[in-house]
Short mmCIF file of C-alpha atoms in Angstrom, two decimals:
data_model
loop_
_atom_site.label_atom_id
_atom_site.label_comp_id
_atom_site.label_asym_id
_atom_site.label_seq_id
_atom_site.Cartn_x
_atom_site.Cartn_y
_atom_site.Cartn_z
CA MET A 203 -17.27 15.74 2.61
CA SER A 204 -18.29 13.01 0.66
CA TYR A 205 -19.05 13.22 -2.63
CA GLN A 206 -22.82 12.68 -4.18
CA PRO A 207 -23.53 10.79 -6.62
CA GLY A 208 -23.94 12.22 -10.10
CA SER A 209 -22.56 15.75 -8.70
CA VAL A 210 -20.16 15.79 -11.80
CA ALA A 211 -20.99 15.22 -15.29
CA VAL A 212 -19.53 14.07 -18.24
CA VAL A 213 -20.04 16.99 -21.19
CA GLY A 214 -17.60 16.12 -23.92
CA ALA A 215 -16.50 13.00 -25.01
CA SER A 216 -15.08 11.97 -28.00
CA GLU A 217 -12.31 9.55 -29.75
CA SER A 218 -9.87 10.15 -31.93
CA THR A 219 -10.95 11.18 -35.85
CA LYS A 220 -9.69 7.52 -36.50
CA ILE A 221 -8.75 4.51 -34.90
CA GLY A 222 -6.54 1.27 -36.04
CA ALA A 223 -3.77 2.00 -38.18
CA VAL A 224 -3.22 6.30 -37.84
CA PRO A 225 0.13 5.85 -39.43
CA GLY A 226 -0.82 9.89 -40.46
CA MET A 227 -0.57 10.72 -36.35
CA SER A 228 2.02 11.42 -34.02
CA GLN A 229 1.25 10.33 -30.46
CA ILE A 230 0.89 13.45 -29.28
CA MET A 231 -1.45 14.32 -31.82
CA LEU A 232 -3.77 11.41 -31.26
CA HIS A 233 -3.95 12.82 -28.00
CA ALA A 234 -5.09 16.70 -29.35
CA ASP A 235 -7.39 15.36 -31.95
CA ALA A 236 -9.33 13.34 -29.21
CA ALA A 237 -9.45 16.80 -27.07
CA LEU A 238 -9.93 19.31 -29.97
CA ASN A 239 -13.21 16.53 -30.85
CA ALA A 240 -14.18 16.16 -27.49
CA MET A 241 -14.38 20.48 -26.87
CA ALA A 242 -16.11 20.90 -30.69
CA GLU A 243 -19.14 18.05 -29.83
CA CYS A 244 -19.62 20.55 -26.28
CA GLY A 245 -18.62 24.05 -27.61
CA LEU A 246 -15.40 24.34 -25.60
CA LYS A 247 -11.96 26.12 -27.06
CA PRO A 248 -9.20 25.48 -24.59
CA SER A 249 -8.76 28.30 -23.20
CA ASP A 250 -12.34 26.86 -20.96
CA ILE A 251 -10.45 23.72 -19.71
CA ASP A 252 -8.58 24.35 -16.08
CA GLY A 253 -7.95 21.47 -15.17
CA VAL A 254 -5.93 18.23 -17.61
CA ALA A 255 -5.46 14.89 -16.94
CA CYS A 256 -3.17 13.12 -18.79
CA VAL A 257 -1.14 9.44 -18.36
CA GLY A 258 2.14 9.76 -16.60
CA PRO A 259 5.62 11.84 -15.68
CA MET A 260 5.78 15.52 -17.22
CA MET A 261 2.72 14.60 -19.35
CA PRO A 262 0.70 16.92 -18.64
CA GLN A 263 2.93 19.78 -19.18
CA GLN A 264 3.32 18.55 -22.54
CA ILE A 265 -0.43 17.97 -24.09
CA ALA A 266 -1.51 21.46 -21.50
CA HIS A 267 1.16 23.85 -23.31
CA TYR A 268 0.31 21.25 -26.81
CA LEU A 269 -3.49 21.91 -27.03
CA GLY A 270 -2.79 26.10 -25.10
CA ILE A 271 -4.06 25.02 -21.79
CA THR A 272 -3.59 26.89 -18.82
CA PRO A 273 -4.06 24.72 -15.83
CA SER A 274 -4.59 25.50 -12.28
CA TRP A 275 -5.08 21.34 -11.23
CA VAL A 276 -3.33 18.37 -12.85
CA ASP A 277 -2.97 14.78 -12.85
CA GLY A 278 -0.04 13.03 -14.04
CA THR A 279 -1.75 9.31 -12.36
CA GLY A 280 0.01 6.89 -14.45
CA VAL A 281 -0.67 3.04 -13.28
CA GLY A 282 -1.33 1.46 -16.99
CA GLY A 283 -4.28 1.40 -18.81
CA CYS A 284 -6.84 2.02 -16.91
CA SER A 285 -5.54 5.71 -15.62
CA PHE A 286 -8.54 7.25 -17.31
CA MET A 287 -10.61 6.00 -14.48
CA LEU A 288 -8.47 6.89 -12.03
CA HIS A 289 -8.21 10.81 -13.89
CA VAL A 290 -12.57 10.95 -13.79
CA ARG A 291 -12.31 10.00 -10.14
CA HIS A 292 -9.51 12.44 -9.24
CA ALA A 293 -11.30 14.57 -11.49
CA ALA A 294 -14.73 14.72 -10.22
CA ALA A 295 -13.19 15.24 -6.27
CA ALA A 296 -10.75 18.04 -7.56
CA ILE A 297 -13.91 19.96 -9.08
CA MET A 298 -16.23 19.04 -5.92
CA ALA A 299 -12.74 21.35 -3.97
CA GLY A 300 -13.16 23.98 -6.44
CA TYR A 301 -9.52 23.39 -7.31
CA ALA A 302 -10.56 23.09 -11.38
CA LYS A 303 -14.11 24.01 -12.83
CA THR A 304 -13.72 22.46 -16.43
CA ILE A 305 -11.55 18.83 -16.28
CA LEU A 306 -10.03 17.91 -19.66
CA ILE A 307 -8.50 13.96 -19.75
CA THR A 308 -7.13 12.56 -23.31
CA HIS A 309 -5.03 9.65 -23.98
CA GLY A 310 -3.20 9.35 -27.19
CA GLU A 311 -0.82 6.23 -28.52
CA SER A 312 0.44 5.13 -31.45
CA GLY A 313 1.24 1.93 -30.47
CA LYS A 314 1.15 -0.34 -33.71
CA SER A 315 2.57 2.91 -35.86
CA ARG A 316 4.91 3.99 -33.42
CA ILE A 317 4.94 7.70 -33.65
CA ASN A 318 6.83 9.14 -31.51
CA GLY A 319 5.89 5.62 -28.90
CA THR A 320 5.94 5.29 -25.42
CA PRO A 321 9.26 3.55 -24.39
CA ARG A 322 8.61 1.36 -21.80
CA PRO A 323 11.63 -0.13 -20.25
CA ALA A 324 12.17 -2.06 -17.13
CA GLU A 325 15.70 -1.51 -15.70
CA PRO A 326 17.86 -3.86 -14.35
CA GLU A 327 17.59 -2.40 -11.01
CA SER A 328 14.01 -2.83 -10.59
CA LEU A 329 12.45 -5.67 -9.18
CA ASN A 330 10.48 -6.76 -12.42
CA GLY A 331 13.83 -6.29 -13.77
CA GLN A 332 15.38 -8.26 -11.06
CA PHE A 333 12.92 -10.81 -10.36
CA GLU A 334 10.45 -11.10 -13.19
CA ILE A 335 12.71 -10.10 -16.46
CA PRO A 336 15.58 -12.53 -16.29
CA TYR A 337 13.18 -15.22 -16.96
CA GLY A 338 11.82 -14.23 -20.10
CA PRO A 339 8.32 -12.36 -19.96
CA PHE A 340 8.44 -10.00 -23.14
CA GLY A 341 5.21 -7.79 -22.65
CA PRO A 342 1.96 -7.95 -21.51
CA PRO A 343 1.11 -11.48 -23.62
CA THR A 344 3.55 -13.11 -21.25
CA LEU A 345 2.65 -11.19 -18.23
CA PHE A 346 -1.14 -11.08 -17.54
CA PRO A 347 -1.70 -14.37 -18.56
CA ILE A 348 0.52 -16.42 -15.88
CA PRO A 349 -2.59 -16.78 -13.68
CA VAL A 350 -4.83 -17.52 -15.34
CA LEU A 351 -3.18 -21.84 -15.25
CA ARG A 352 -4.43 -21.42 -11.43
CA TYR A 353 -7.61 -19.52 -12.46
CA MET A 354 -8.84 -22.26 -14.81
CA LYS A 355 -8.00 -24.85 -12.05
CA GLU A 356 -9.43 -23.74 -8.99
CA THR A 357 -12.71 -22.63 -11.00
CA GLY A 358 -12.48 -25.75 -13.49
CA THR A 359 -12.55 -23.31 -16.17
CA THR A 360 -11.56 -25.06 -19.18
CA HIS A 361 -10.19 -23.40 -22.74
CA GLU A 362 -12.91 -23.62 -23.90
CA HIS A 363 -14.81 -21.41 -21.54
CA LEU A 364 -11.86 -19.07 -22.43
CA ALA A 365 -12.69 -18.98 -25.82
CA MET A 366 -15.92 -17.89 -25.94
CA VAL A 367 -15.67 -14.99 -23.97
CA SER A 368 -13.45 -13.93 -27.47
CA VAL A 369 -17.09 -14.91 -29.59
CA VAL A 370 -19.23 -13.45 -27.99
CA THR A 371 -16.76 -10.31 -27.64
CA ARG A 372 -16.77 -10.46 -31.71
CA GLU A 373 -20.78 -10.74 -31.80
CA TRP A 374 -20.77 -6.87 -30.00
CA ALA A 375 -17.87 -5.81 -32.29
CA GLY A 376 -19.52 -7.30 -35.59
CA LYS A 377 -22.65 -4.68 -34.67
CA ASN A 378 -19.73 -1.78 -34.69
CA PRO A 379 -18.25 -0.43 -38.07
CA ARG A 380 -15.28 0.98 -35.97
CA ALA A 381 -14.71 -1.92 -34.52
CA MET A 382 -10.67 -3.44 -36.52
CA PHE A 383 -12.29 -7.46 -36.37
CA ARG A 384 -16.04 -7.77 -37.25
CA ASP A 385 -16.20 -11.14 -38.48
CA PRO A 386 -17.50 -14.08 -36.14
CA LEU A 387 -15.90 -16.06 -34.95
CA THR A 388 -16.26 -20.26 -33.23
CA VAL A 389 -14.85 -21.37 -30.25
CA ASP A 390 -12.77 -24.04 -32.73
CA ASP A 391 -11.51 -20.13 -34.41
CA VAL A 392 -10.63 -19.68 -31.46
CA LEU A 393 -8.31 -22.87 -30.18
CA GLY A 394 -7.19 -23.03 -33.52
CA SER A 395 -5.43 -19.69 -33.51
CA ARG A 396 -2.00 -19.71 -33.74
CA MET A 397 -0.57 -20.18 -30.02
CA ILE A 398 1.05 -16.89 -28.61
CA ALA A 399 1.15 -18.56 -25.05
CA TYR A 400 -0.54 -21.16 -23.17
CA PRO A 401 -2.82 -21.10 -22.55
CA PHE A 402 -3.39 -18.07 -24.88
CA ARG A 403 -3.61 -17.85 -28.53
CA ILE A 404 -3.54 -15.24 -30.44
CA LEU A 405 -7.77 -14.84 -31.14
CA GLN A 406 -7.54 -14.50 -26.80
CA CYS A 407 -5.05 -11.84 -27.07
CA CYS A 408 -5.88 -7.58 -27.07
CA LEU A 409 -5.44 -6.01 -30.42
CA VAL A 410 -2.79 -3.70 -31.04
CA THR A 411 -3.91 -0.41 -32.81
CA ASP A 412 -3.49 3.63 -32.90
CA GLY A 413 -5.82 5.98 -31.30
CA GLY A 414 -6.92 8.49 -28.86
CA GLY A 415 -9.88 9.64 -26.36
CA ALA A 416 -10.32 12.62 -24.56
CA ILE A 417 -13.08 13.12 -22.39
CA ILE A 418 -14.59 16.92 -20.42
CA LEU A 419 -15.93 17.02 -17.01
CA THR A 420 -17.68 19.72 -15.13
CA SER A 421 -20.00 20.22 -12.46
CA ALA A 422 -24.00 19.13 -12.76
CA GLU A 423 -24.58 22.32 -12.15
CA ARG A 424 -22.57 23.47 -14.75
CA ALA A 425 -23.75 20.56 -17.50
CA LYS A 426 -26.98 21.94 -17.71
CA ASP A 427 -25.98 24.87 -19.72
CA PHE A 428 -23.71 22.34 -22.08
CA PRO A 429 -25.69 20.95 -25.79
CA THR A 430 -24.61 17.95 -24.71
CA LYS A 431 -26.80 15.02 -22.83
CA PRO A 432 -25.17 15.24 -19.58
CA VAL A 433 -23.59 11.62 -17.95
CA TYR A 434 -23.45 11.69 -14.47
CA VAL A 435 -20.82 10.08 -12.60
CA LEU A 436 -22.22 8.43 -9.80
CA GLY A 437 -19.51 6.83 -8.01
CA SER A 438 -16.09 5.37 -8.26
CA GLY A 439 -13.15 3.40 -6.95
CA GLU A 440 -9.37 2.95 -7.41
CA SER A 441 -6.44 0.53 -6.11
CA VAL A 442 -3.09 -0.53 -6.51
CA GLU A 443 -1.50 -4.30 -6.06
CA THR A 444 2.09 -5.21 -6.65
CA ASN A 445 3.51 -4.57 -10.57
CA MET A 446 4.71 -8.02 -10.20
CA VAL A 447 2.26 -10.77 -11.21
CA SER A 448 4.58 -13.55 -9.90
CA GLN A 449 3.81 -11.47 -6.93
CA MET A 450 -0.31 -11.14 -6.57
CA LYS A 451 -1.70 -12.61 -3.51
CA ASP A 452 -3.87 -14.15 -5.12
CA PHE A 453 -3.78 -15.47 -8.77
CA THR A 454 -8.04 -16.03 -8.91
CA SER A 455 -8.45 -12.74 -7.65
CA SER A 456 -7.51 -9.37 -8.18
CA SER A 457 -6.68 -7.66 -5.21
CA ALA A 458 -7.21 -4.12 -6.79
CA PHE A 459 -10.63 -5.07 -8.47
CA ARG A 460 -12.05 -6.08 -5.14
CA VAL A 461 -11.46 -2.68 -3.48
CA ALA A 462 -11.81 -0.62 -6.77
CA GLY A 463 -15.21 -2.02 -8.23
CA PRO A 464 -16.90 -2.45 -4.64
CA THR A 465 -16.01 1.21 -3.25
CA ALA A 466 -16.87 2.33 -6.81
CA MET A 467 -20.35 0.51 -6.53
CA LYS A 468 -21.89 1.35 -2.96
CA MET A 469 -20.20 5.23 -3.02
CA ALA A 470 -23.10 5.21 -6.24
CA GLY A 471 -25.61 3.87 -4.01
CA ILE A 472 -26.56 0.68 -7.00
CA SER A 473 -26.83 -2.99 -6.08
CA HIS A 474 -26.10 -5.27 -9.36
CA ALA A 475 -29.17 -5.41 -10.58
CA ASP A 476 -29.22 -1.90 -11.10
CA VAL A 477 -26.58 -1.72 -13.31
CA ASP A 478 -27.87 -1.64 -17.19
CA HIS A 479 -24.24 -2.11 -19.31
CA LEU A 480 -20.51 -2.97 -18.13
CA MET A 481 -17.61 -2.91 -19.30
CA ILE A 482 -14.89 -5.08 -18.78
CA TYR A 483 -10.86 -3.85 -19.50
CA ASP A 484 -10.16 -7.54 -21.76
CA ALA A 485 -7.03 -7.29 -22.61
CA PHE A 486 -7.37 -11.02 -22.32
CA ALA A 487 -9.51 -13.65 -22.66
CA HIS A 488 -9.72 -14.23 -18.42
CA LEU A 489 -10.37 -10.38 -17.41
CA PRO A 490 -14.06 -10.47 -18.14
CA LEU A 491 -13.73 -13.34 -15.60
CA TYR A 492 -12.12 -11.74 -12.84
CA GLY A 493 -14.17 -8.98 -13.20
CA LEU A 494 -17.13 -10.00 -13.22
CA GLU A 495 -16.44 -12.62 -9.94
CA ASP A 496 -14.79 -9.41 -8.45
CA LEU A 497 -16.82 -7.37 -8.65
CA GLY A 498 -19.51 -9.47 -7.60
CA PHE A 499 -21.75 -9.81 -11.01
CA CYS A 500 -21.06 -13.76 -10.53
CA LYS A 501 -19.42 -15.88 -7.72
CA ARG A 502 -16.20 -17.94 -7.38
CA GLY A 503 -16.05 -19.63 -10.40
CA GLU A 504 -19.33 -19.00 -12.26
CA ALA A 505 -18.58 -16.63 -14.60
CA LYS A 506 -17.36 -19.03 -16.93
CA ASP A 507 -21.12 -20.17 -16.80
CA PHE A 508 -22.79 -16.98 -16.96
CA ILE A 509 -20.73 -16.08 -20.57
CA TRP A 510 -21.11 -19.40 -22.09
CA GLU A 511 -25.28 -18.89 -21.56
CA GLY A 512 -25.40 -15.53 -23.12
CA HIS A 513 -25.48 -13.73 -20.04
CA THR A 514 -22.98 -11.12 -22.20
CA ARG A 515 -24.46 -11.21 -25.31
CA PRO A 516 -25.82 -9.54 -27.13
CA GLY A 517 -29.89 -9.34 -25.99
CA GLY A 518 -28.34 -10.92 -22.60
CA LYS A 519 -28.65 -10.10 -19.25
CA LEU A 520 -25.88 -7.92 -18.73
CA PRO A 521 -23.92 -6.78 -22.18
CA LEU A 522 -20.54 -6.66 -21.37
CA ASN A 523 -17.69 -5.29 -23.98
CA THR A 524 -20.57 -3.26 -26.17
CA ASN A 525 -17.73 -2.55 -27.89
CA GLY A 526 -16.39 -4.71 -28.68
CA GLY A 527 -13.41 -4.89 -26.24
CA GLY A 528 -10.11 -3.88 -26.14
CA LEU A 529 -10.27 -8.08 -27.62
CA SER A 530 -11.96 -7.26 -31.27
CA TYR A 531 -12.62 -3.24 -30.78
CA THR A 532 -9.42 -1.05 -30.33
CA HIS A 533 -6.63 -1.57 -27.88
CA THR A 534 -4.19 1.45 -28.11
CA GLY A 535 -1.82 -0.46 -25.20
CA MET A 536 -4.57 1.58 -22.98
CA TYR A 537 -7.77 0.65 -23.62
CA GLY A 538 -9.46 2.37 -20.58
CA MET A 539 -9.51 5.70 -22.57
CA PHE A 540 -11.84 3.54 -25.36
CA ALA A 541 -13.79 1.36 -21.67
CA LEU A 542 -15.03 5.03 -20.92
CA GLN A 543 -16.02 6.47 -24.04
CA GLU A 544 -18.84 3.59 -24.85
CA SER A 545 -20.55 3.38 -21.13
CA ILE A 546 -20.64 7.11 -21.83
CA ARG A 547 -21.82 6.58 -25.31
CA GLN A 548 -24.22 3.59 -24.02
CA MET A 549 -25.42 6.42 -21.16
CA ARG A 550 -26.10 8.80 -24.30
CA GLY A 551 -27.86 6.32 -26.04
CA THR A 552 -25.38 6.99 -29.09
CA ALA A 553 -24.03 3.50 -28.95
CA PRO A 554 -23.19 1.59 -32.27
CA ALA A 555 -24.58 -1.95 -29.96
CA GLN A 556 -26.95 0.72 -28.67
CA VAL A 557 -28.23 -1.00 -25.39
CA PRO A 558 -32.25 -0.11 -25.37
CA GLY A 559 -33.00 2.84 -22.19
CA ALA A 560 -30.11 1.47 -20.70
CA LYS A 561 -29.36 3.66 -17.47
CA VAL A 562 -26.76 3.43 -15.36
CA SER A 563 -23.23 1.82 -16.72
CA VAL A 564 -20.05 0.54 -15.34
CA ALA A 565 -16.61 1.39 -16.91
CA HIS A 566 -13.71 -1.09 -14.81
CA GLY A 567 -10.67 -0.96 -15.61
CA VAL A 568 -7.04 -2.79 -15.15
CA GLY A 569 -3.63 -1.51 -15.57
CA GLY A 570 -0.26 -2.30 -15.77
CA MET A 571 -1.24 -6.35 -15.90
CA PHE A 572 -3.23 -7.14 -12.15
CA SER A 573 -1.34 -3.75 -10.94
CA ALA A 574 -4.21 -1.35 -11.05
CA SER A 575 -7.62 -1.28 -11.05
CA GLY A 576 -10.37 2.15 -11.62
CA THR A 577 -13.98 1.66 -11.62
CA ILE A 578 -16.78 4.32 -12.66
CA VAL A 579 -20.16 4.31 -12.75
CA PHE A 580 -22.50 6.44 -15.13
CA SER A 581 -26.10 6.88 -15.33
CA ASN A 582 -27.76 9.34 -17.69
CA GLU A 583 -30.09 10.17 -14.56
CA GLN A 584 -29.44 12.67 -12.23
CA PRO A 585 -29.76 10.54 -8.57
CA MET B 1097 23.36 -26.43 -18.05
CA ALA B 1098 24.61 -23.32 -20.40
CA LEU B 1099 22.29 -20.74 -20.61
CA ALA B 1100 21.04 -19.09 -23.54
CA PRO B 1101 23.47 -15.49 -24.52
CA GLY B 1102 21.60 -12.72 -24.42
CA ARG B 1103 19.63 -13.05 -21.63
CA PRO B 1104 18.20 -10.01 -19.66
CA LYS B 1105 20.37 -10.00 -16.91
CA PRO B 1106 19.32 -8.85 -12.88
CA LYS B 1107 20.88 -5.51 -11.18
CA PRO B 1108 21.36 -6.05 -7.71
CA THR B 1109 20.64 -3.14 -5.72
CA PRO B 1110 21.89 -2.35 -2.02
CA GLU B 1111 18.98 -4.58 -0.79
CA THR B 1112 19.04 -7.13 -2.89
CA LYS B 1113 22.98 -8.17 -2.84
CA GLN B 1114 22.26 -10.82 -0.11
CA PHE B 1115 19.83 -13.34 -1.76
CA TRP B 1116 22.08 -12.61 -5.24
CA ASP B 1117 25.15 -13.39 -3.46
CA GLY B 1118 23.57 -16.31 -1.97
CA CYS B 1119 22.31 -17.28 -5.32
CA LYS B 1120 25.71 -17.59 -6.78
CA ASP B 1121 27.11 -19.55 -3.07
CA GLY B 1122 24.17 -22.39 -4.23
CA LYS B 1123 21.84 -20.93 -1.04
CA LEU B 1124 18.22 -19.57 -1.55
CA LEU B 1125 18.45 -16.88 0.56
CA LEU B 1126 14.61 -15.81 2.12
CA GLN B 1127 13.83 -13.02 4.93
CA ARG B 1128 11.51 -13.21 7.64
CA CYS B 1129 9.72 -10.74 9.64
CA VAL B 1130 10.65 -11.56 13.19
CA GLU B 1131 7.23 -10.35 14.81
CA THR B 1132 4.77 -12.80 12.38
CA GLY B 1133 7.77 -15.61 12.08
CA LYS B 1134 5.97 -14.68 8.31
CA ALA B 1135 8.31 -15.43 5.17
CA TYR B 1136 8.68 -12.84 1.85
CA PHE B 1137 9.68 -11.95 -1.11
CA PRO B 1138 11.73 -10.08 -3.08
CA PRO B 1139 14.22 -8.63 -0.22
CA ARG B 1140 13.41 -5.62 1.56
CA PRO B 1141 15.17 -5.01 4.96
CA PHE B 1142 11.55 -4.47 6.50
CA SER B 1143 8.24 -6.45 7.00
CA PRO B 1144 5.96 -5.88 4.41
CA TYR B 1145 3.96 -7.31 7.27
CA THR B 1146 4.32 -4.90 10.08
CA GLY B 1147 6.94 -1.82 8.53
CA SER B 1148 9.30 -3.79 11.50
CA ARG B 1149 12.63 -3.32 10.44
CA ASN B 1150 13.40 -6.61 12.88
CA VAL B 1151 13.61 -9.08 10.16
CA GLU B 1152 16.15 -11.67 9.60
CA THR B 1153 17.71 -14.10 7.16
CA PHE B 1154 17.32 -17.73 6.75
CA GLU B 1155 18.10 -20.16 3.78
CA ALA B 1156 14.48 -22.42 2.59
CA SER B 1157 14.81 -25.52 1.96
CA GLY B 1158 14.37 -25.00 -1.92
CA ARG B 1159 11.55 -26.74 -2.32
CA ALA B 1160 8.73 -26.02 -4.07
CA THR B 1161 5.58 -25.89 -5.98
CA LEU B 1162 4.08 -25.53 -9.46
CA HIS B 1163 2.01 -22.26 -8.65
CA SER B 1164 1.32 -21.19 -12.96
CA TYR B 1165 2.72 -20.48 -15.90
CA VAL B 1166 2.87 -19.85 -19.84
CA ILE B 1167 4.45 -21.57 -22.19
CA HIS B 1168 6.21 -18.32 -24.11
CA HIS B 1169 6.01 -19.33 -27.84
CA ARG B 1170 7.69 -16.55 -29.80
CA PRO B 1171 11.34 -16.38 -29.68
CA VAL B 1172 12.80 -13.03 -27.32
CA PRO B 1173 16.72 -12.86 -26.66
CA GLY B 1174 18.02 -15.37 -24.59
CA PHE B 1175 15.55 -17.67 -24.62
CA GLU B 1176 14.23 -20.47 -26.83
CA PRO B 1177 10.21 -21.09 -28.03
CA PRO B 1178 8.40 -22.76 -26.26
CA TYR B 1179 10.09 -22.05 -22.97
CA ALA B 1180 7.85 -22.23 -19.85
CA ILE B 1181 7.79 -19.05 -17.42
CA ALA B 1182 6.51 -20.43 -14.05
CA VAL B 1183 5.46 -18.97 -11.03
CA VAL B 1184 6.74 -21.39 -8.17
CA GLU B 1185 4.96 -21.47 -4.99
CA LEU B 1186 7.83 -22.06 -1.86
CA GLU B 1187 7.60 -24.64 0.65
CA GLU B 1188 8.36 -21.47 3.12
CA GLY B 1189 5.59 -19.71 1.65
CA PRO B 1190 6.69 -16.84 -0.77
CA ARG B 1191 6.45 -16.99 -4.13
CA MET B 1192 8.79 -16.28 -7.27
CA MET B 1193 8.82 -16.19 -10.78
CA THR B 1194 11.02 -18.75 -12.63
CA ASN B 1195 12.02 -20.78 -15.40
CA ILE B 1196 12.19 -25.14 -15.32
CA VAL B 1197 14.72 -26.68 -16.54
CA ASP B 1198 15.31 -30.45 -17.26
CA CYS B 1199 11.72 -30.97 -18.22
CA PRO B 1200 9.72 -31.26 -20.95
CA GLN B 1201 8.03 -27.29 -21.91
CA THR B 1202 4.56 -29.08 -22.22
CA PRO B 1203 1.49 -28.58 -20.81
CA GLU B 1204 1.98 -32.44 -20.35
CA ALA B 1205 5.23 -32.37 -18.49
CA LEU B 1206 3.88 -29.42 -16.72
CA VAL B 1207 1.19 -29.89 -14.00
CA LEU B 1208 -0.24 -27.45 -11.56
CA ASP B 1209 1.21 -27.77 -7.63
CA MET B 1210 3.67 -30.64 -9.05
CA PRO B 1211 6.45 -30.54 -6.42
CA MET B 1212 9.72 -28.92 -7.94
CA VAL B 1213 13.37 -28.25 -6.22
CA VAL B 1214 15.64 -25.04 -6.58
CA ALA B 1215 18.60 -25.92 -9.39
CA PHE B 1216 20.89 -23.12 -9.45
CA THR B 1217 22.02 -21.96 -13.15
CA PRO B 1218 24.78 -19.41 -13.57
CA LEU B 1219 24.35 -16.93 -15.87
CA ASP B 1220 27.40 -15.44 -15.74
CA ASP B 1221 30.38 -14.98 -13.35
CA ASP B 1222 28.94 -12.82 -11.20
CA ILE B 1223 25.18 -13.93 -11.51
CA THR B 1224 23.59 -16.72 -10.54
CA LEU B 1225 19.49 -17.74 -11.17
CA PRO B 1226 17.38 -19.65 -8.97
CA LEU B 1227 15.72 -21.66 -11.91
CA PHE B 1228 13.59 -24.55 -10.62
CA THR B 1229 13.31 -29.01 -11.96
CA PRO B 1230 10.94 -31.27 -10.93
CA ALA B 1231 12.00 -32.94 -7.73
CA THR B 1232 10.60 -36.32 -8.90
CA LYS B 1233 13.36 -36.51 -11.89
CA GLY B 1234 16.70 -38.43 -10.85
#
C-alpha cells in the first residue's frame, strides 16, 4: 500500500500565543500553549488526541502526560530542526495504518530565555567530541557555514549574493507583524554587520528566540467534519546524512536534501511548476541556495541569480520564506515547526503576506547542520 | 606550538584509540577497505563502503589541501579569536576537521585548495592533535 496524496490533512495548526522573547513561559509550557491553541481552533480536547509526536528522547511521555493525553501512538524522532517534517510524514503513515486517528505534533523551545532549555552537550567520546569539537566549533554559527566557502568557489557565488538572501527575507518579514526584525535591509547593511564566523556576519545568521507550535492531523475523510479549512498532505520525504559537517560527502549539496525533497514531490505527483509557495529552512543565508538547487528549482550554481533577480521576493514567481524566515521571523533552535506553520497559513489563506491563489506549498527542513532533512508538500485542494 | 589551555579534549574509544596513539607517535593513521582499496575516516573497524570487516590500517602521507573553513570571531574557551576552523582533504581522499597553524587566520592567507601538511601538536601528555599548516611554508 502506498500513500495516496491528500489522504491525511492538517485540521489544527497554531504557534504559541507569543513568540520572540517569552520569559513568562518554560519550554514545556511553550509546547502546551501551542497545543492548546491548536486544539481550541479545531474544537478538540486532549482526550480526543490519540497520537503524540515531539522531538527527542523521553519527550512524548512528558508532553502526553502534561497535556493529559493517553496516546496509542507516539513518535520522538529527534533529528534537529526538521524533525517536525518527519513527524508529519510518520503521522500520515500512522493514520493510514490505523495506529491513531488524531495526532498532535508539538514544539516548544525557550531558546532565548533558556527556561528549562535543552542542553546540547557533545560527549568527548562521541565522534563529534573527538573529531570536531577539539578544533573549536561552538554551536551552529561555526558549524553550519563550514561548507560555504567551498560552495562559493564551485558556483561563483559572491558575498553580495549571500547578503541578498537576508535582504529578500527581510522584505517578507516587513509584511509580518509577528516577525522579530522588520526594518528593510540593504546588501551593504548585511556586509557591514558584525562578523560572526567568516564568511557569515550577524545578519546572515538566524535569530535565537522563544516559541512553540503545534499541528493536528487526521484522515482527509474526518477532516471534513472540522471547523477549520483542511490542508492536505500530498507528499513527504525524509533522509539523513552525517551529524559531522566535516564528513558531508559534497560540500556544495546536501545528500539528505536530495533524497527528502524529490521523494516528497514525487509522492505528491507534482512538478516544480506546480509549486506556488516554498519554505526552505533558513538557519543561515546559504540554506535557501542549497535548497533551491538540491530540490531542483534551480540548476547547480543558479540559485544565486534566481534570488538576485527577485524571483523569490514579494511579487516574484516563487515566493520563498514568506513569514520572514529563521533570519528575520523567529528561530527557537528548531525552526522547522514555524516553516510548516507558514505553509499551512498560506494554504488556509490566512498568512500575513498571503500569496494570492496559492494552492501548493512545499516546506523543506534541515536539521543538525546538514545532517537531516524532511520535506512536506501541502495543498488546500484534495487531488 | 603550544595550545591555549581549555581546549576540549577528545576521549578515545576502543575503535579510535589506534588513531590517537598514532598522532602521539607522529603518524597519521587511516584505514582502508581491503575490497575496494578506498580509505575512510573517522576510524571504525569495518568498511563504510561495503560493510566488510576486512579493513587495514596504514600511515597517510600527511599531505592535504584546504577544502573549506570558517574564521570564528567570538571567544571560545581554549581558542583565541579570530581562528579558523578548517576542513582539509587528505591526499588519500578522506576529509577531516582541523585548525591551521603558523599561518595568519585571514581569508587572504587561507586560500581554498592550497597544499597543507600535518603538524602534530600536543594538547597534553595523552592527546596530540593533527593540526595542519601550509605546505609551501618553510
